[in-house]
Coordinates of C-alpha atoms in Angstrom, one line a residue:
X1 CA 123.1 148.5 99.8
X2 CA 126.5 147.3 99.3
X3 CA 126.4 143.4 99.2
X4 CA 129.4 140.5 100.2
X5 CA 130.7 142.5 103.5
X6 CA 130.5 142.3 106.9
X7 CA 128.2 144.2 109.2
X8 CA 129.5 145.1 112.5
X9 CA 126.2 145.3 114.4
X10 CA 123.1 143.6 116.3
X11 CA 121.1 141.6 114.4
X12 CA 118.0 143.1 115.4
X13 CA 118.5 146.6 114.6
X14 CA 120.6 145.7 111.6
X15 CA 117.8 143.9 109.9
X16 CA 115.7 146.6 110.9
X17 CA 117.4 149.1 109.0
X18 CA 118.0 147.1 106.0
X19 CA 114.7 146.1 105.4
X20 CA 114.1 150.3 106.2
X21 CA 116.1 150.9 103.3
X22 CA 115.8 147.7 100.8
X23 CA 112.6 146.2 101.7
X24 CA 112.5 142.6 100.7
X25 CA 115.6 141.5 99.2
X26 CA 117.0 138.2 100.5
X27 CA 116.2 135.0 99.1
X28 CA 117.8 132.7 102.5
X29 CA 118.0 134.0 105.2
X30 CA 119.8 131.0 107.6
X31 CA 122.0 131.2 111.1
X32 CA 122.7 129.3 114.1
X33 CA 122.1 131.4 117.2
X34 CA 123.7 131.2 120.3
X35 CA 122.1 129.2 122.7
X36 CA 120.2 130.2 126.1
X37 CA 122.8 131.4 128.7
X38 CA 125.3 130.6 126.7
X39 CA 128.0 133.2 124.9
X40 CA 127.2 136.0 127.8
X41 CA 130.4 138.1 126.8
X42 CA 129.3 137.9 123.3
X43 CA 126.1 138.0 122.5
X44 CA 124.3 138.7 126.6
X45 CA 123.3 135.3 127.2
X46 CA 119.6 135.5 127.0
X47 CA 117.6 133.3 129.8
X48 CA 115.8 130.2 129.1
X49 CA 112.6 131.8 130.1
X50 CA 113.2 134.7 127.4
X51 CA 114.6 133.0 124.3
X52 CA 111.8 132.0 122.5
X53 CA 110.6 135.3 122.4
X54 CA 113.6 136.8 121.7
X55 CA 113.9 134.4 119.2
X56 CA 110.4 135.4 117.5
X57 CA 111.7 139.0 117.5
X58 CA 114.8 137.9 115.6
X59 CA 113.0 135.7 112.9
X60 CA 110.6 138.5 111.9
X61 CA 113.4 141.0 111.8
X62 CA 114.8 138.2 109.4
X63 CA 111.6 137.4 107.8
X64 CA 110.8 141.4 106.5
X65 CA 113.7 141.2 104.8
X66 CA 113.0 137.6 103.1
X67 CA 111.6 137.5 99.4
X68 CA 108.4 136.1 99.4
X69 CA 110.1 133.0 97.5
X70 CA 112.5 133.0 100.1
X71 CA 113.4 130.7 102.8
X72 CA 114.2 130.9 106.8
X73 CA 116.4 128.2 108.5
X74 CA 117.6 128.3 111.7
X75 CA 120.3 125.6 112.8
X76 CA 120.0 125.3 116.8
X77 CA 120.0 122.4 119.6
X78 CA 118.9 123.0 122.9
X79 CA 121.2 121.9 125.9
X80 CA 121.1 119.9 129.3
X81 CA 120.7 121.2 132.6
X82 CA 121.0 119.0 135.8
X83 CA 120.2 116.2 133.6
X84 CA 117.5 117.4 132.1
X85 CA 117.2 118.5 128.9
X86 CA 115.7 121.8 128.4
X87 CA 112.6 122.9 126.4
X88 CA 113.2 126.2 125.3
X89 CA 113.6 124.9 121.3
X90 CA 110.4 123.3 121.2
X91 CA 108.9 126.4 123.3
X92 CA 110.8 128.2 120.5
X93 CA 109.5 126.1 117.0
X94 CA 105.8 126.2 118.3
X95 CA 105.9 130.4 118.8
X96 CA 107.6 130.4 115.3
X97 CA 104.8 127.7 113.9
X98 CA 101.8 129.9 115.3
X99 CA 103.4 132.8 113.0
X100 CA 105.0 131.7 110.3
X101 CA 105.3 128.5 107.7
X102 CA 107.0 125.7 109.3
X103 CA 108.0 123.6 106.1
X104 CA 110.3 121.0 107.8
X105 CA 112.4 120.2 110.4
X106 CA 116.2 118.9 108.9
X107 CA 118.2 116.5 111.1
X108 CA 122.2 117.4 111.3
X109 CA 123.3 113.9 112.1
X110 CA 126.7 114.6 113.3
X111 CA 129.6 111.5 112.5
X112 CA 131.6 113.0 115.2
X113 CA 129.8 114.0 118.4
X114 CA 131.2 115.0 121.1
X115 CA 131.2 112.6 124.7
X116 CA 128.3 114.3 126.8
X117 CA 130.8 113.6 129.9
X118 CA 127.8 112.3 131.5
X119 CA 127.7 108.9 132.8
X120 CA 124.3 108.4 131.9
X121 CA 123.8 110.2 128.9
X122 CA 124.8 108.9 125.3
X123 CA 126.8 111.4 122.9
X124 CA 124.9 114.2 121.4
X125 CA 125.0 113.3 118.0
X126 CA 122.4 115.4 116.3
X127 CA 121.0 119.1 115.8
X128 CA 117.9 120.6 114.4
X129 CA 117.3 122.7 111.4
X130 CA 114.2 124.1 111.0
X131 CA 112.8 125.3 107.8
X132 CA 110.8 128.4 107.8
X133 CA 108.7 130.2 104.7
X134 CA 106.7 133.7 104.6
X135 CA 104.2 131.2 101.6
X136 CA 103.7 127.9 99.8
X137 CA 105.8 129.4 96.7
X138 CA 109.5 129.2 98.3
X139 CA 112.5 128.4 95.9
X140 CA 113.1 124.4 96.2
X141 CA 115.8 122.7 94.4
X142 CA 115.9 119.2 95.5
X143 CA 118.3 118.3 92.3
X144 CA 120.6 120.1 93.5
X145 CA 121.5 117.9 96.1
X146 CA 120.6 114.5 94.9
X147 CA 122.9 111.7 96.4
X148 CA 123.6 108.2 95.1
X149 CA 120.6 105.6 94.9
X150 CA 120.6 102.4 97.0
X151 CA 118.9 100.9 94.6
X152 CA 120.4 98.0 92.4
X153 CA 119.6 97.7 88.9
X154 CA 116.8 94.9 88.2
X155 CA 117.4 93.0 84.6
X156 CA 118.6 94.8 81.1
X157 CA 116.0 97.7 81.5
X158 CA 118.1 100.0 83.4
X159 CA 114.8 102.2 84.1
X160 CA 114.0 99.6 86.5
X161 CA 114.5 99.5 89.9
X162 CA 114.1 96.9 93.1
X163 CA 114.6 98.1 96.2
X164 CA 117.5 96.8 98.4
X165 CA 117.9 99.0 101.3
X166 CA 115.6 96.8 103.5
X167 CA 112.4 99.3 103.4
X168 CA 110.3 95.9 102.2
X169 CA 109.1 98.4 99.2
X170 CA 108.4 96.7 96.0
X171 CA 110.0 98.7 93.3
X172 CA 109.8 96.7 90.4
X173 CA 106.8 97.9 88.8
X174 CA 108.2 101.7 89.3
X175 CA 110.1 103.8 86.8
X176 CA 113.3 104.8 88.0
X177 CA 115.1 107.3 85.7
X178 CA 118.4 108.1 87.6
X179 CA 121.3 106.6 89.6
X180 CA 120.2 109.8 91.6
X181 CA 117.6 110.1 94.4
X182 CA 116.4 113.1 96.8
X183 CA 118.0 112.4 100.2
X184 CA 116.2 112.6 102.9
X185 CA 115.4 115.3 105.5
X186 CA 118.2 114.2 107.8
X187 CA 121.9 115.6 106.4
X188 CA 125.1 113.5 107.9
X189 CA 128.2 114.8 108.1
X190 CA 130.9 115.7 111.0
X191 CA 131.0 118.7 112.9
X192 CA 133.5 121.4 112.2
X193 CA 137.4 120.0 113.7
X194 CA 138.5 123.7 112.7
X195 CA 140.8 125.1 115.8
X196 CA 140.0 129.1 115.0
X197 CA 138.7 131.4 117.6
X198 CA 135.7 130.5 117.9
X199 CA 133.8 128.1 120.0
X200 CA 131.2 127.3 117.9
X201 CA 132.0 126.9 113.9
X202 CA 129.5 124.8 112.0
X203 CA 130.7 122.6 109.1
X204 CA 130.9 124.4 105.8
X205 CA 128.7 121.6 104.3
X206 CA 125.7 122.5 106.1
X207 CA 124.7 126.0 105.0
X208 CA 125.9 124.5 101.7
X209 CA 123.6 121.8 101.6
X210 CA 120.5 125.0 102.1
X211 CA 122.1 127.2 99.8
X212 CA 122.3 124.7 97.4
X213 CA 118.5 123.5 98.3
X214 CA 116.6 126.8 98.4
X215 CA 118.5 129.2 96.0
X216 CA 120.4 129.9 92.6
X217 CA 123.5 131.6 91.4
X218 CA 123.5 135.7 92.1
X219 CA 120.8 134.9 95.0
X220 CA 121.3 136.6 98.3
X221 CA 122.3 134.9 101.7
X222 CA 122.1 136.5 104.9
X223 CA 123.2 135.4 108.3
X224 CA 122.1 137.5 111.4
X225 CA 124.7 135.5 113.5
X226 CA 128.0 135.6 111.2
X227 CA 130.4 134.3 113.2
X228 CA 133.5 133.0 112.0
X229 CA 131.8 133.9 108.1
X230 CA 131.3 130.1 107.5
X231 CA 128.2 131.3 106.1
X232 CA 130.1 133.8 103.8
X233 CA 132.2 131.7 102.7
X234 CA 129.4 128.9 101.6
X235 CA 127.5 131.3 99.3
X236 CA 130.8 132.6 97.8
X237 CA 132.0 129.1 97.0
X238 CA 128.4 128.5 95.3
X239 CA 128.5 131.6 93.5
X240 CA 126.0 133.7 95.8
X241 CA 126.1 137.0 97.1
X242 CA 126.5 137.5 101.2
X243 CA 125.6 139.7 103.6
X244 CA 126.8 139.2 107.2
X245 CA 125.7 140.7 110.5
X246 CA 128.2 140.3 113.6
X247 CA 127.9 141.3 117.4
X248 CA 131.4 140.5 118.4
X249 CA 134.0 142.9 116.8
X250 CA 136.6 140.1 116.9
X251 CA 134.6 137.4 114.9
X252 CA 134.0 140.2 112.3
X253 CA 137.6 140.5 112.4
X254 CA 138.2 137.1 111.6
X255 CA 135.4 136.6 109.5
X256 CA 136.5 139.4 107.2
X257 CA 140.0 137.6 107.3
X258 CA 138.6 134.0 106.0
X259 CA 136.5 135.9 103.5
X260 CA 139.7 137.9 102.3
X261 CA 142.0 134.5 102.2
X262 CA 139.2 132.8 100.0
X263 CA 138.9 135.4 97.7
X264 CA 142.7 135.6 96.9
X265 CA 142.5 131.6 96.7
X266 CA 139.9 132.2 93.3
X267 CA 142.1 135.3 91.4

């Protein structure tokens, strides 16, 4: 299996054959699938009715292929019709739960969302990211993504620690070694203001933050739903190997053409 390329090809059958002829080699597997009805020239626009089980198909493609220290994560946000927003992603996350670990769900809080154009909706500022594990021993690095305390320092013994951020938790009595703290489960930071074509390109700082989280250096990152290779190009910034799988021949095209302009950027 030849690693850091592009695979011009359905997901399904794709992972199929790879875990056919490498078993269990990934160590993250992470997308963001289209959503229902939407992206019918691309990727078929599957139905409401029909995603969450075509979205269990896809995961345990994805999931053969997983180490059993690896990690699944799906970024995905269902959308409104007449008003009403759908149910398909819940429908979806409790399929996936009966089947598989469901460690967490991440909140993308976006800085930047969109206007809904609705009178009588607010702006859409978040999306899920929902954290999936074959068992209980998954690679987790929270240090590698610690973010500044808002703590203050209490006195001259700089272990010590009084809360300030108004959670009314008494600190003082607790050891605090670091300036440093796990963040929370709920990652801020604006979507993507990239004009490429392609409607949908995430922020490189998500899969970033996951890659970071759930793997090392020389792991292996996978993404069923390429893209425009923001994917790619996250695990090759952090030192990881890639493998991409792409539907549309002109996203591979221009995946393969970020990729290419990144790696003469690093000779």
């Amino acid at each position: 299996m030849r690693l850091n390329e592009v695979i011009h090809g359905d997901c399904l059958s794709t992972l199929t054959e790879l875990y056919s002829s490498n078993g269990e080699f990934a160590d993250l597997v992470i997308f963001s699938p289209p959503y229902a009805q939407q992206r019918k020239d691309t990727y078929g626009g599957v139905s409401e009715i029909d995603y969450p089980d075509w979205m269990l198909s896809v995961v345990r493609a994805g999931m053969k292929i997983l180490k059993p220290t690896g990690s699944l994560v799906i970024n995905i946000k269902e959308h409104v019709n007449d008003g009403v927003r759908s149910l398909y992603v819940l429908e979806t996350t409790l399929l996936l739960a009966k089947e598989f670990r469901y460690v967490d769900e991440f909140i993308w809080n976006k800085t930047n969302p969109f206007p809904t154009g609705s009178k009588k909706r607010l702006k859409d500022g978040f999306e899920r990211c929902l954290h999936f594990t074959k068992t209980a021993d998954y690679q987790f690095y929270p240090a590698s993504v610690l973010e500044k305390s808002t703590s203050k320092w209490v006195g001259n013994n700089e272990r010590r620690k009084k809360m300030t951020n108004g959670s009314g938790m008494n600190m003082s009595k607790r050891i605090m070694w670091k300036e440093l703290v796990r963040p929370s489960n709920v990652i801020t930071m604006p979507a993507s203001s990239l004009n490429i074509e392609h409607p949908a390109v995430y922020p490189i700082g998500l899969p970033e933050f996951f890659i970071r989280l759930m793997t090392t250096e020389g792991d292996v990152v996978v993404d069923p739903f390429l893209g425009s290779g923001t994917t790619a190009l996250a695990a090759l910034k952090l030192d990881r190997q890639f493998l991409g799988i792409e539907r549309s021949e002109q996203y591979v095209r221009l995946a393969e053409t970020r990729i290419a302009a990144l790696l003469k950027e690093r000779e």
